[in-house]
Coordinates of N, CA and C and ligand atoms in Angstrom, one line a residue:
X1 N 17.4 -4.3 31.1 CA 16.4 -4.8 30.1 C 16.9 -6.0 29.4
X2 N 15.9 -6.9 29.0 CA 16.3 -8.0 28.1 C 15.7 -7.6 26.7
X3 N 16.7 -7.5 25.7 CA 16.3 -7.0 24.4 C 16.7 -8.0 23.3
X4 N 15.7 -8.4 22.5 CA 16.0 -9.4 21.4 C 16.1 -8.6 20.1
X5 N 17.2 -8.7 19.4 CA 17.4 -8.0 18.2 C 17.4 -9.0 17.0
X6 N 16.4 -8.9 16.2 CA 16.2 -9.8 15.0 C 17.2 -9.4 13.9
X7 N 17.9 -10.3 13.3 CA 18.9 -10.0 12.3 C 20.2 -9.6 13.1
X8 N 20.5 -10.4 14.1 CA 21.5 -10.0 15.1 C 22.9 -9.9 14.6
X9 N 23.2 -10.5 13.4 CA 24.6 -10.4 12.9 C 24.7 -9.3 11.9
X10 N 23.6 -8.5 11.7 CA 23.7 -7.4 10.7 C 24.7 -6.3 11.2
X11 N 25.0 -5.4 10.3 CA 26.0 -4.4 10.7 C 25.5 -3.4 11.7
X12 N 24.2 -3.0 11.6 CA 23.6 -2.1 12.6 C 23.4 -3.0 13.9
X13 N 22.9 -4.2 13.7 CA 22.5 -5.0 14.9 C 23.7 -5.3 15.8
X14 N 24.8 -5.6 15.2 CA 26.0 -5.9 16.0 C 26.5 -4.7 16.8
X15 N 26.4 -3.5 16.2 CA 26.8 -2.3 16.9 C 25.8 -2.1 18.0
X16 N 24.5 -2.3 17.8 CA 23.5 -2.1 18.8 C 23.7 -3.1 20.0
X17 N 23.9 -4.3 19.6 CA 24.0 -5.3 20.7 C 25.2 -5.0 21.6
X18 N 26.3 -4.6 20.9 CA 27.5 -4.2 21.7 C 27.2 -3.0 22.6
X19 N 26.5 -2.0 22.2 CA 26.2 -0.9 23.0 C 25.3 -1.3 24.2
X20 N 24.3 -2.1 23.9 CA 23.3 -2.6 24.9 C 24.1 -3.4 26.0
X21 N 24.9 -4.3 25.5 CA 25.6 -5.2 26.5 C 26.5 -4.3 27.4
X22 N 27.2 -3.3 26.8 CA 28.1 -2.5 27.5 C 27.4 -1.7 28.6
X23 N 26.1 -1.4 28.4 CA 25.3 -0.7 29.3 C 24.6 -1.6 30.3
X24 N 24.9 -2.9 30.3 CA 24.4 -3.8 31.3 C 23.1 -4.5 31.0
X25 N 22.6 -4.3 29.7 CA 21.4 -5.0 29.4 C 21.7 -6.4 28.9
X26 N 20.7 -7.3 29.0 CA 20.8 -8.6 28.3 C 20.5 -8.4 26.9
X27 N 21.5 -8.5 26.1 CA 21.4 -8.2 24.6 C 21.4 -9.5 23.9
X28 N 20.3 -9.9 23.4 CA 20.2 -11.1 22.7 C 20.0 -10.9 21.2
X29 N 20.7 -11.6 20.4 CA 20.6 -11.4 18.9 C 20.2 -12.7 18.2
X30 N 19.1 -12.6 17.4 CA 18.6 -13.7 16.7 C 19.4 -13.8 15.4
X31 N 20.1 -15.0 15.2 CA 20.9 -15.2 14.0 C 20.5 -16.6 13.4
X32 N 20.6 -16.7 12.1 CA 20.2 -18.0 11.5 C 21.4 -18.9 11.4
X33 N 22.6 -18.3 11.4 CA 23.8 -19.2 11.2 C 24.5 -19.4 12.5
X34 N 24.7 -20.6 12.9 CA 25.5 -20.9 14.1 C 26.9 -20.3 14.0
X35 N 27.4 -20.2 12.8 CA 28.8 -19.7 12.6 C 28.9 -18.2 13.0
X36 N 27.7 -17.5 13.1 CA 27.7 -16.1 13.5 C 27.7 -15.9 15.1
X37 N 27.5 -17.0 15.8 CA 27.3 -16.9 17.2 C 28.6 -16.3 17.9
X38 N 29.7 -16.7 17.5 CA 31.0 -16.2 18.1 C 31.1 -14.7 18.1
X39 N 30.7 -14.1 16.9 CA 30.8 -12.7 16.8 C 29.9 -12.0 17.8
X40 N 28.7 -12.6 18.1 CA 27.8 -11.9 19.1 C 28.4 -12.1 20.5
X41 N 29.0 -13.2 20.8 CA 29.6 -13.4 22.1 C 30.7 -12.5 22.3
X42 N 31.5 -12.2 21.2 CA 32.6 -11.3 21.3 C 32.1 -9.9 21.6
X43 N 30.9 -9.6 21.1 CA 30.3 -8.2 21.4 C 29.6 -8.1 22.7
X44 N 29.7 -9.2 23.5 CA 29.0 -9.2 24.8 C 27.6 -9.6 24.8
X45 N 27.1 -10.1 23.6 CA 25.7 -10.4 23.4 C 25.5 -11.9 23.5
X46 N 24.2 -12.3 23.6 CA 23.8 -13.7 23.7 C 23.2 -14.1 22.4
X47 N 23.9 -15.1 21.7 CA 23.3 -15.5 20.4 C 22.1 -16.4 20.6
X48 N 21.1 -16.2 19.8 CA 19.9 -17.1 19.8 C 19.8 -17.6 18.3
X49 N 19.8 -18.9 18.2 CA 19.8 -19.4 16.8 C 18.3 -19.6 16.3
X50 N 18.0 -18.9 15.3 CA 16.6 -19.0 14.7 C 16.5 -18.4 13.4
X51 N 15.5 -18.7 12.6 CA 15.4 -18.2 11.2 C 14.1 -17.5 11.0
X52 N 14.1 -16.3 10.7 CA 12.9 -15.5 10.5 C 12.0 -16.0 9.4
X53 N 12.6 -16.7 8.4 CA 11.8 -17.2 7.3 C 11.4 -18.6 7.6
X54 N 12.3 -19.5 8.0 CA 12.0 -20.9 8.1 C 11.2 -21.3 9.4
X55 N 11.4 -20.5 10.5 CA 10.6 -20.9 11.7 C 9.2 -20.4 11.6
X56 N 8.3 -21.2 12.0 CA 6.9 -20.8 11.8 C 6.5 -19.7 12.8
X57 N 7.1 -19.8 14.0 CA 6.8 -18.8 15.0 C 8.1 -18.4 15.7
X58 N 8.2 -17.2 16.2 CA 9.4 -16.7 16.9 C 9.1 -16.6 18.4
X59 N 8.0 -17.2 18.8 CA 7.6 -17.0 20.2 C 8.7 -17.5 21.2
X60 N 9.3 -18.6 21.0 CA 10.3 -19.1 21.9 C 11.5 -18.2 22.1
X61 N 11.8 -17.4 21.1 CA 13.0 -16.5 21.2 C 12.6 -15.2 21.8
X62 N 11.4 -14.8 21.6 CA 10.9 -13.5 22.1 C 10.5 -13.5 23.5
X63 N 10.0 -14.7 24.0 CA 9.5 -14.8 25.3 C 10.5 -14.4 26.4
X64 N 10.0 -13.6 27.3 CA 10.9 -13.1 28.4 C 11.6 -11.8 28.1
X65 N 11.5 -11.3 26.8 CA 12.1 -10.0 26.5 C 11.3 -8.9 27.0
X66 N 12.0 -7.7 27.2 CA 11.3 -6.5 27.6 C 11.0 -5.7 26.3
X67 N 11.8 -6.0 25.3 CA 11.6 -5.2 24.0 C 12.2 -6.0 22.9
X68 N 11.7 -5.8 21.7 CA 12.3 -6.4 20.5 C 12.7 -5.3 19.5
X69 N 13.7 -5.6 18.7 CA 14.1 -4.7 17.6 C 14.2 -5.5 16.3
X70 N 13.6 -5.0 15.3 CA 13.7 -5.6 14.0 C 14.8 -4.9 13.2
X71 N 16.0 -5.6 13.0 CA 17.1 -5.0 12.3 C 17.6 -5.9 11.2
X72 N 16.7 -6.8 10.8 CA 17.1 -7.8 9.7 C 16.8 -7.2 8.4
X73 N 17.3 -7.8 7.4 CA 17.0 -7.3 6.0 C 17.5 -8.4 5.0
X74 N 16.8 -8.5 3.9 CA 17.2 -9.5 2.9 C 18.4 -9.0 2.2
X75 N 18.7 -7.8 2.2 CA 19.9 -7.2 1.6 C 19.7 -6.9 0.1
X76 N 20.7 -6.0 -0.4 CA 20.5 -5.5 -1.8 C 20.6 -6.6 -2.8
X77 N 21.3 -7.7 -2.5 CA 21.5 -8.8 -3.6 C 20.3 -9.7 -3.7
X78 N 19.3 -9.5 -2.9 CA 18.1 -10.5 -2.8 C 17.1 -10.1 -3.8
X79 N 16.3 -11.1 -4.2 CA 15.2 -10.8 -5.2 C 13.9 -10.4 -4.4
X80 N 12.8 -10.1 -5.2 CA 11.6 -9.7 -4.6 C 11.0 -10.6 -3.6
X81 N 11.2 -11.9 -3.8 CA 10.6 -12.9 -2.9 C 11.1 -12.8 -1.5
X82 N 12.4 -12.5 -1.4 CA 13.0 -12.4 0.0 C 12.7 -11.0 0.6
X83 N 12.3 -10.1 -0.2 CA 11.8 -8.8 0.4 C 10.5 -9.1 1.2
X84 N 9.7 -10.0 0.6 CA 8.4 -10.4 1.2 C 8.7 -11.2 2.4
X85 N 9.6 -12.2 2.3 CA 9.8 -13.2 3.4 C 10.6 -12.6 4.6
X86 N 11.5 -11.7 4.3 CA 12.4 -11.2 5.4 C 11.9 -9.8 5.8
X87 N 12.0 -8.8 4.9 CA 11.7 -7.4 5.2 C 10.3 -7.2 5.7
X88 N 9.3 -7.9 5.1 CA 7.9 -7.9 5.5 C 7.6 -9.1 6.5
X89 N 7.8 -10.3 6.0 CA 7.4 -11.5 6.8 C 8.1 -11.6 8.1
X90 N 9.4 -11.3 8.1 CA 10.1 -11.4 9.4 C 9.6 -10.4 10.4
X91 N 9.4 -9.2 9.9 CA 8.9 -8.1 10.8 C 7.5 -8.4 11.4
X92 N 6.7 -9.0 10.5 CA 5.3 -9.4 10.9 C 5.4 -10.5 12.0
X93 N 6.3 -11.5 11.7 CA 6.4 -12.7 12.6 C 6.9 -12.2 14.0
X94 N 7.8 -11.2 14.0 CA 8.3 -10.7 15.2 C 7.2 -9.9 16.0
X95 N 6.4 -9.2 15.3 CA 5.3 -8.5 16.0 C 4.3 -9.5 16.5
X96 N 4.0 -10.5 15.7 CA 3.1 -11.6 16.2 C 3.6 -12.3 17.5
X97 N 4.9 -12.5 17.5 CA 5.5 -13.2 18.6 C 5.5 -12.3 19.8
X98 N 5.7 -11.0 19.6 CA 5.7 -10.1 20.7 C 4.3 -10.1 21.4
X99 N 3.3 -10.0 20.5 CA 1.9 -10.0 21.0 C 1.6 -11.3 21.8
X100 N 2.0 -12.4 21.1 CA 1.7 -13.7 21.7 C 2.3 -13.9 23.1
X101 N 3.5 -13.3 23.3 CA 4.2 -13.6 24.5 C 4.2 -12.4 25.5
X102 N 3.4 -11.4 25.2 CA 3.2 -10.3 26.1 C 4.3 -9.3 26.1
X103 N 5.1 -9.2 25.1 CA 6.2 -8.2 25.0 C 5.6 -6.9 24.3
X104 N 5.6 -5.8 25.0 CA 4.9 -4.6 24.5 C 5.7 -3.8 23.5
X105 N 7.1 -3.7 23.7 CA 7.9 -2.7 23.0 C 8.5 -3.3 21.8
X106 N 8.3 -2.6 20.7 CA 8.8 -3.0 19.3 C 9.4 -1.8 18.7
X107 N 10.7 -2.0 18.3 CA 11.4 -0.9 17.6 C 11.8 -1.4 16.2
X108 N 11.3 -0.7 15.2 CA 11.5 -1.2 13.9 C 12.6 -0.3 13.1
X109 N 13.5 -1.0 12.5 CA 14.5 -0.3 11.6 C 13.8 -0.4 10.2
X110 N 13.3 0.7 9.8 CA 12.6 0.8 8.5 C 13.6 1.5 7.6
X111 N 13.1 2.3 6.7 CA 14.0 3.0 5.7 C 13.3 4.3 5.2
X112 N 14.2 5.3 4.9 CA 13.6 6.5 4.2 C 13.0 5.9 2.9
X113 N 11.9 6.6 2.5 CA 11.2 6.2 1.2 C 10.1 5.3 1.5
X114 N 10.0 4.7 2.7 CA 8.9 3.8 3.0 C 7.6 4.6 3.1
X115 N 7.6 5.9 3.2 CA 6.3 6.7 3.2 C 5.7 6.8 1.8
X116 N 6.6 6.6 0.7 CA 6.0 6.7 -0.6 C 6.8 5.8 -1.6
X117 N 6.6 4.4 -1.4 CA 7.4 3.5 -2.2 C 7.1 3.6 -3.7
X118 N 5.9 4.0 -4.0 CA 5.5 4.1 -5.4 C 6.4 5.0 -6.2
X119 N 7.0 6.0 -5.6 CA 7.8 6.9 -6.3 C 9.3 6.4 -6.6
X120 N 9.6 5.2 -6.0 CA 10.9 4.6 -6.2 C 11.0 3.8 -7.5
X121 N 12.2 3.7 -8.1 CA 12.4 2.8 -9.2 C 12.6 1.4 -8.8
X122 N 12.6 0.4 -9.7 CA 13.0 -1.0 -9.3 C 14.5 -1.0 -9.2
X123 N 15.1 -1.9 -8.3 CA 14.4 -2.8 -7.5 C 14.1 -2.2 -6.1
X124 N 14.3 -0.9 -5.9 CA 14.1 -0.3 -4.6 C 12.6 -0.4 -4.2
X125 N 11.7 -0.3 -5.3 CA 10.3 -0.3 -5.0 C 9.8 -1.5 -4.2
X126 N 10.3 -2.7 -4.6 CA 9.9 -3.9 -4.0 C 10.3 -3.9 -2.5
X127 N 11.5 -3.4 -2.3 CA 12.0 -3.3 -0.9 C 11.2 -2.3 -0.1
X128 N 10.9 -1.1 -0.7 CA 10.2 -0.1 0.1 C 8.7 -0.4 0.3
X129 N 8.1 -1.2 -0.7 CA 6.7 -1.6 -0.5 C 6.7 -2.6 0.7
X130 N 7.7 -3.5 0.8 CA 7.8 -4.4 1.9 C 8.0 -3.7 3.2
X131 N 8.8 -2.7 3.2 CA 9.1 -1.9 4.4 C 7.8 -1.1 4.8
X132 N 7.1 -0.5 3.9 CA 5.9 0.2 4.1 C 4.8 -0.7 4.8
X133 N 4.7 -1.9 4.2 CA 3.6 -2.8 4.7 C 4.0 -3.3 6.1
X134 N 5.3 -3.5 6.3 CA 5.7 -4.0 7.6 C 5.5 -2.8 8.7
X135 N 5.8 -1.6 8.3 CA 5.6 -0.5 9.2 C 4.1 -0.4 9.6
X136 N 3.3 -0.5 8.6 CA 1.8 -0.4 8.8 C 1.3 -1.5 9.7
X137 N 1.8 -2.7 9.5 CA 1.4 -3.8 10.4 C 1.8 -3.6 11.8
X138 N 3.0 -3.0 12.0 CA 3.5 -2.8 13.4 C 2.7 -1.6 14.0
X139 N 2.3 -0.6 13.2 CA 1.5 0.5 13.7 C 0.1 0.0 14.2
X140 N -0.4 -1.0 13.4 CA -1.8 -1.4 13.7 C -1.8 -2.6 14.7
X141 N -0.6 -3.0 15.2 CA -0.5 -4.2 16.1 C -1.0 -3.9 17.5
X142 N -1.0 -2.7 17.9 CA -1.3 -2.4 19.3 C -0.1 -2.4 20.2
X143 N 1.0 -2.7 19.6 CA 2.3 -2.7 20.4 C 2.8 -1.3 20.6
X144 N 3.7 -1.1 21.6 CA 4.3 0.2 21.8 C 5.5 0.3 20.9
X145 N 5.2 0.8 19.7 CA 6.2 0.8 18.6 C 6.9 2.1 18.5
X146 N 8.1 2.1 17.9 CA 8.8 3.2 17.4 C 9.4 2.8 16.0
X147 N 9.1 3.6 15.0 CA 9.6 3.2 13.7 C 10.7 4.2 13.3
X148 N 11.9 3.7 13.1 CA 13.1 4.6 12.8 C 13.4 4.3 11.3
X149 N 13.4 5.4 10.5 CA 13.7 5.3 9.1 C 15.0 6.0 8.8
X150 N 16.1 5.2 8.8 CA 17.4 5.8 8.5 C 17.6 6.1 7.0
X151 N 18.4 7.1 6.8 CA 18.9 7.4 5.4 C 19.9 6.4 4.9
X152 N 20.7 6.7 3.9 CA 21.6 5.8 3.4 C 22.7 5.4 4.4
X153 N 22.8 4.2 4.7 CA 23.7 3.7 5.8 C 25.2 3.8 5.3
X154 N 26.1 4.3 6.2 CA 27.5 4.3 5.9 C 28.2 3.7 7.1
X155 N 29.5 3.3 6.8 CA 30.4 2.7 7.8 C 31.3 3.8 8.4
X156 N 31.0 5.1 8.1 CA 31.8 6.2 8.7 C 31.6 6.1 10.3
X157 N 32.6 6.6 11.0 CA 32.5 6.6 12.4 C 31.3 7.5 12.9
X158 N 30.6 7.1 13.9 CA 29.5 7.9 14.4 C 30.0 9.2 15.0
X159 N 29.1 10.1 15.0 CA 29.4 11.5 15.6 C 28.5 11.7 16.8
X160 N 27.4 11.0 17.0 CA 26.5 11.3 18.0 C 25.6 12.4 17.7
X161 N 25.8 13.0 16.5 CA 25.0 14.2 16.1 C 24.1 13.8 14.9
X162 N 22.8 14.1 15.0 CA 21.8 13.6 14.0 C 20.8 14.7 13.7
X163 N 20.1 14.3 12.7 CA 18.9 15.2 12.3 C 17.7 14.2 12.1
X164 N 16.6 14.5 12.7 CA 15.4 13.7 12.5 C 14.3 14.5 11.9
X165 N 13.5 13.8 11.1 CA 12.3 14.4 10.6 C 11.1 13.4 10.9
X166 N 10.0 14.0 11.2 CA 9.0 13.2 11.8 C 7.7 13.0 11.0
X167 N 6.8 12.1 11.5 CA 5.6 11.8 10.8 C 4.7 13.0 10.6
X168 N 4.2 13.2 9.4 CA 3.4 14.3 9.1 C 1.9 14.1 9.3
X169 N 1.6 12.8 9.6 CA 0.2 12.4 9.7 C -0.4 13.0 11.0
X170 N -1.3 14.0 10.9 CA -1.8 14.7 12.1 C -2.5 13.7 13.1
X171 N -3.1 12.6 12.5 CA -3.8 11.7 13.4 C -2.8 11.0 14.4
X172 N -1.5 11.0 14.0 CA -0.5 10.3 14.8 C 0.2 11.2 15.7
X173 N 0.0 12.5 15.5 CA 0.7 13.5 16.4 C 0.0 13.7 17.7
X174 N 0.8 13.6 18.8 CA 0.2 13.8 20.1 C 0.4 15.2 20.6
X175 N 1.4 15.9 20.0 CA 1.6 17.2 20.3 C 2.3 17.9 19.1
X176 N 2.4 19.2 19.2 CA 3.0 19.9 18.1 C 4.5 19.6 18.1
X177 N 5.1 19.4 16.9 CA 6.5 19.0 16.8 C 7.2 20.1 16.1
X178 N 8.4 20.4 16.5 CA 9.2 21.4 15.8 C 10.1 20.8 14.7
X179 N 9.9 19.5 14.4 CA 10.8 18.9 13.5 C 10.2 19.0 12.1
X180 N 11.1 18.9 11.0 CA 10.7 18.9 9.7 C 9.9 17.6 9.4
X181 N 9.1 17.6 8.3 CA 8.3 16.4 8.0 C 9.1 15.4 7.2
X182 N 8.5 14.2 7.1 CA 9.1 13.1 6.4 C 9.4 13.4 4.9
X183 N 10.2 12.6 4.3 CA 10.5 12.8 2.8 C 11.8 13.4 2.5
X184 N 12.8 13.2 3.4 CA 14.1 13.8 3.2 C 15.1 12.7 2.7
X185 N 16.3 13.1 2.4 CA 17.3 12.3 1.9 C 18.7 12.6 2.6
X186 N 19.5 11.6 2.7 CA 20.9 11.9 3.2 C 21.5 10.7 3.9
X187 N 22.8 10.7 4.2 CA 23.4 9.6 4.8 C 23.3 9.6 6.3
X188 N 23.6 8.4 6.9 CA 23.7 8.3 8.4 C 24.7 7.1 8.7
X189 N 25.7 7.4 9.6 CA 26.5 6.2 9.9 C 25.8 5.2 10.7
X190 N 26.1 3.9 10.4 CA 25.5 2.8 11.2 C 25.7 3.0 12.7
X191 N 26.9 3.5 13.1 CA 27.2 3.8 14.5 C 26.1 4.6 15.1
X192 N 25.7 5.7 14.4 CA 24.7 6.6 14.9 C 23.3 6.0 14.9
X193 N 23.0 5.1 13.9 CA 21.7 4.4 13.9 C 21.6 3.5 15.2
X194 N 22.7 2.8 15.5 CA 22.7 1.9 16.7 C 22.5 2.8 17.9
X195 N 23.2 3.9 18.0 CA 23.1 4.8 19.2 C 21.7 5.3 19.4
X196 N 21.1 5.6 18.3 CA 19.7 6.1 18.3 C 18.7 5.0 18.8
X197 N 18.9 3.8 18.2 CA 18.1 2.7 18.6 C 18.2 2.4 20.1
X198 N 19.5 2.4 20.6 CA 19.7 2.2 22.1 C 19.0 3.3 22.9
X199 N 19.0 4.5 22.4 CA 18.4 5.6 23.1 C 16.8 5.5 23.1
X200 N 16.3 5.1 21.9 CA 14.9 5.0 21.7 C 14.3 3.9 22.7
X201 N 15.1 2.9 22.9 CA 14.6 1.8 23.8 C 14.4 2.3 25.3
X202 N 15.1 3.3 25.7 CA 15.0 3.8 27.0 C 14.3 5.2 27.1
X203 N 13.6 5.5 25.9 CA 12.9 6.8 25.9 C 11.4 6.5 25.5
X204 N 10.6 6.4 26.6 CA 9.2 6.1 26.3 C 8.5 7.1 25.4
X205 N 9.0 8.4 25.5 CA 8.3 9.4 24.7 C 8.4 9.1 23.2
X206 N 9.2 8.2 22.7 CA 9.3 7.8 21.3 C 8.2 6.8 20.9
X207 N 7.5 6.3 21.9 CA 6.4 5.3 21.5 C 5.4 5.9 20.7
X208 N 5.0 5.2 19.6 CA 4.0 5.7 18.7 C 4.5 6.7 17.6
X209 N 5.9 6.9 17.6 CA 6.5 7.8 16.7 C 7.1 7.1 15.5
X210 N 7.1 7.8 14.4 CA 7.8 7.4 13.2 C 8.7 8.5 12.8
X211 N 10.1 8.2 12.7 CA 10.9 9.4 12.2 C 12.1 8.9 11.3
X212 N 12.4 9.8 10.5 CA 13.6 9.6 9.6 C 14.8 10.1 10.4
X213 N 16.0 9.5 10.0 CA 17.2 9.7 10.7 C 18.4 9.9 9.8
X214 N 19.1 11.0 10.0 CA 20.2 11.4 9.1 C 21.3 11.9 10.0
X215 N 22.5 11.9 9.5 CA 23.6 12.6 10.2 C 23.2 14.1 10.3
X216 N 23.7 14.7 11.3 CA 23.3 16.1 11.5 C 24.1 16.8 12.6
X217 N 23.5 17.8 13.3 CA 24.3 18.5 14.2 C 23.6 18.6 15.6
X218 N 22.6 17.8 15.8 CA 21.9 17.8 17.1 C 22.2 16.5 17.9
X219 N 22.6 16.7 19.2 CA 22.8 15.5 20.0 C 21.6 14.6 20.0
X220 N 21.8 13.3 20.1 CA 20.7 12.3 19.9 C 19.6 12.5 20.9
X221 N 19.9 12.7 22.2 CA 18.9 12.8 23.2 C 18.1 14.1 23.0
X222 N 18.7 15.2 22.5 CA 18.0 16.4 22.2 C 17.0 16.2 21.0
X223 N 17.6 15.5 19.9 CA 16.8 15.2 18.7 C 15.5 14.4 19.1
X224 N 15.7 13.4 19.9 CA 14.6 12.5 20.3 C 13.6 13.3 21.1
X225 N 14.0 14.1 22.0 CA 13.1 14.9 22.8 C 12.3 15.9 22.0
X226 N 12.8 16.3 20.9 CA 12.1 17.3 20.0 C 11.0 16.7 19.3
X227 N 11.0 15.4 19.1 CA 9.9 14.7 18.3 C 8.6 14.8 18.9
Ligands
LIG1 N1 21.6 0.0 3.3 C1 20.9 1.1 3.6 O1 21.4 2.2 3.1 C2 19.7 1.1 4.4 C3 19.0 2.3 4.5 C4 17.9 2.3 5.3 C5 17.5 1.2 6.0 N2 18.2 0.0 5.9 C6 17.8 -1.1 6.7 O2 18.6 -1.1 7.9 C7 18.6 -2.4 8.5 C8 20.0 -2.8 8.9 O3 20.9 -2.7 7.9 P1 22.3 -3.4 7.9 O4 23.2 -2.8 6.9 O5 22.7 -3.6 9.3 O6 21.9 -4.8 7.4 P2 22.7 -6.2 7.1 O7 24.1 -6.0 7.6 O8 22.5 -6.6 5.7 O9 22.0 -7.2 8.2 C9 20.8 -7.8 7.9 C10 20.8 -9.1 8.7 O10 19.6 -9.8 8.5 C11 19.8 -11.1 8.6 N3 18.8 -12.0 8.0 C12 18.5 -12.1 6.7 N4 17.6 -13.1 6.6 C13 17.4 -13.7 7.8 C14 16.6 -14.7 8.3 N5 15.8 -15.5 7.5 N6 16.6 -15.0 9.7 C15 17.4 -14.3 10.5 N7 18.2 -13.3 10.1 C16 18.2 -13.0 8.8 C17 21.1 -11.3 7.9 O11 21.7 -12.5 8.3 P3 22.6 -13.5 7.3 O12 24.0 -12.9 7.4 O13 22.4 -14.8 7.8 O14 22.0 -13.3 5.9 C18 21.9 -10.1 8.3 O15 22.7 -10.4 9.4 C19 17.9 -3.3 7.5 O16 16.6 -3.6 7.8 C20 17.9 -2.5 6.2 O17 16.9 -2.9 5.3 C21 19.3 0.0 5.1

């Protein structure tokens, strides 16, 4: 597969690109700084230089991909404006580009708490409102989406063992799920987030699903199959 990861120099994204490249996929990472290109090449990925905020359209980067992943983020040091232009605006631009170029598959790195941003304090609320709106845009886009909402990201080594909780909206359920519902809290290593994203990309049964992701005791493929 040819997979374009937006936010390609991010800590989750670099891990994901490395995994995808090692499995023989064409792993392309969209980065805004040419200085980041060498790190992607070292991971076996293909750097694509582009800016989610400054570029009017992402069509040229997305064209030819089999799937796109949104793993960018304005980051904790950013103000409310960049939550709108990156966390929301970048995700929307990526979905628009996917639609415009005929790419069906869209995997979104969202966040726990995006199901109820109003209950968060500032400055998390701005971030979670942006994430919630981005998720809703992707859901309504008609694309083959999966929304992954990780808990608090850590740099601990991955275990390959996770816990997922799923969308409680009965309109979105296609079958009965044995998983707990959204609204949980907990940490998850970035290694395991990347491994789950790589698994989601080759698991069509995750299309149309939204799930939270934490460290746990269930192997990734078993957890995804249970959704
Ligand atoms: N931290 C948490 O606990 C937590 C929890 C749940 C979900 N998340 C989400 O998980 C995702 C991945 O997290 P992470 O730790 O891997 O993030 P990260 O290391 O901060 O990576 C974010 C990437 O987005 C890029 N980016 C920002 N603005 C851009 C633009 N205009 N054009 C292109 N790229 C741009 C950044 O590039 P530059 O280096 O050029 O700025 C950076 O490489 C994010 O969406 C985050 O919101 C985080």
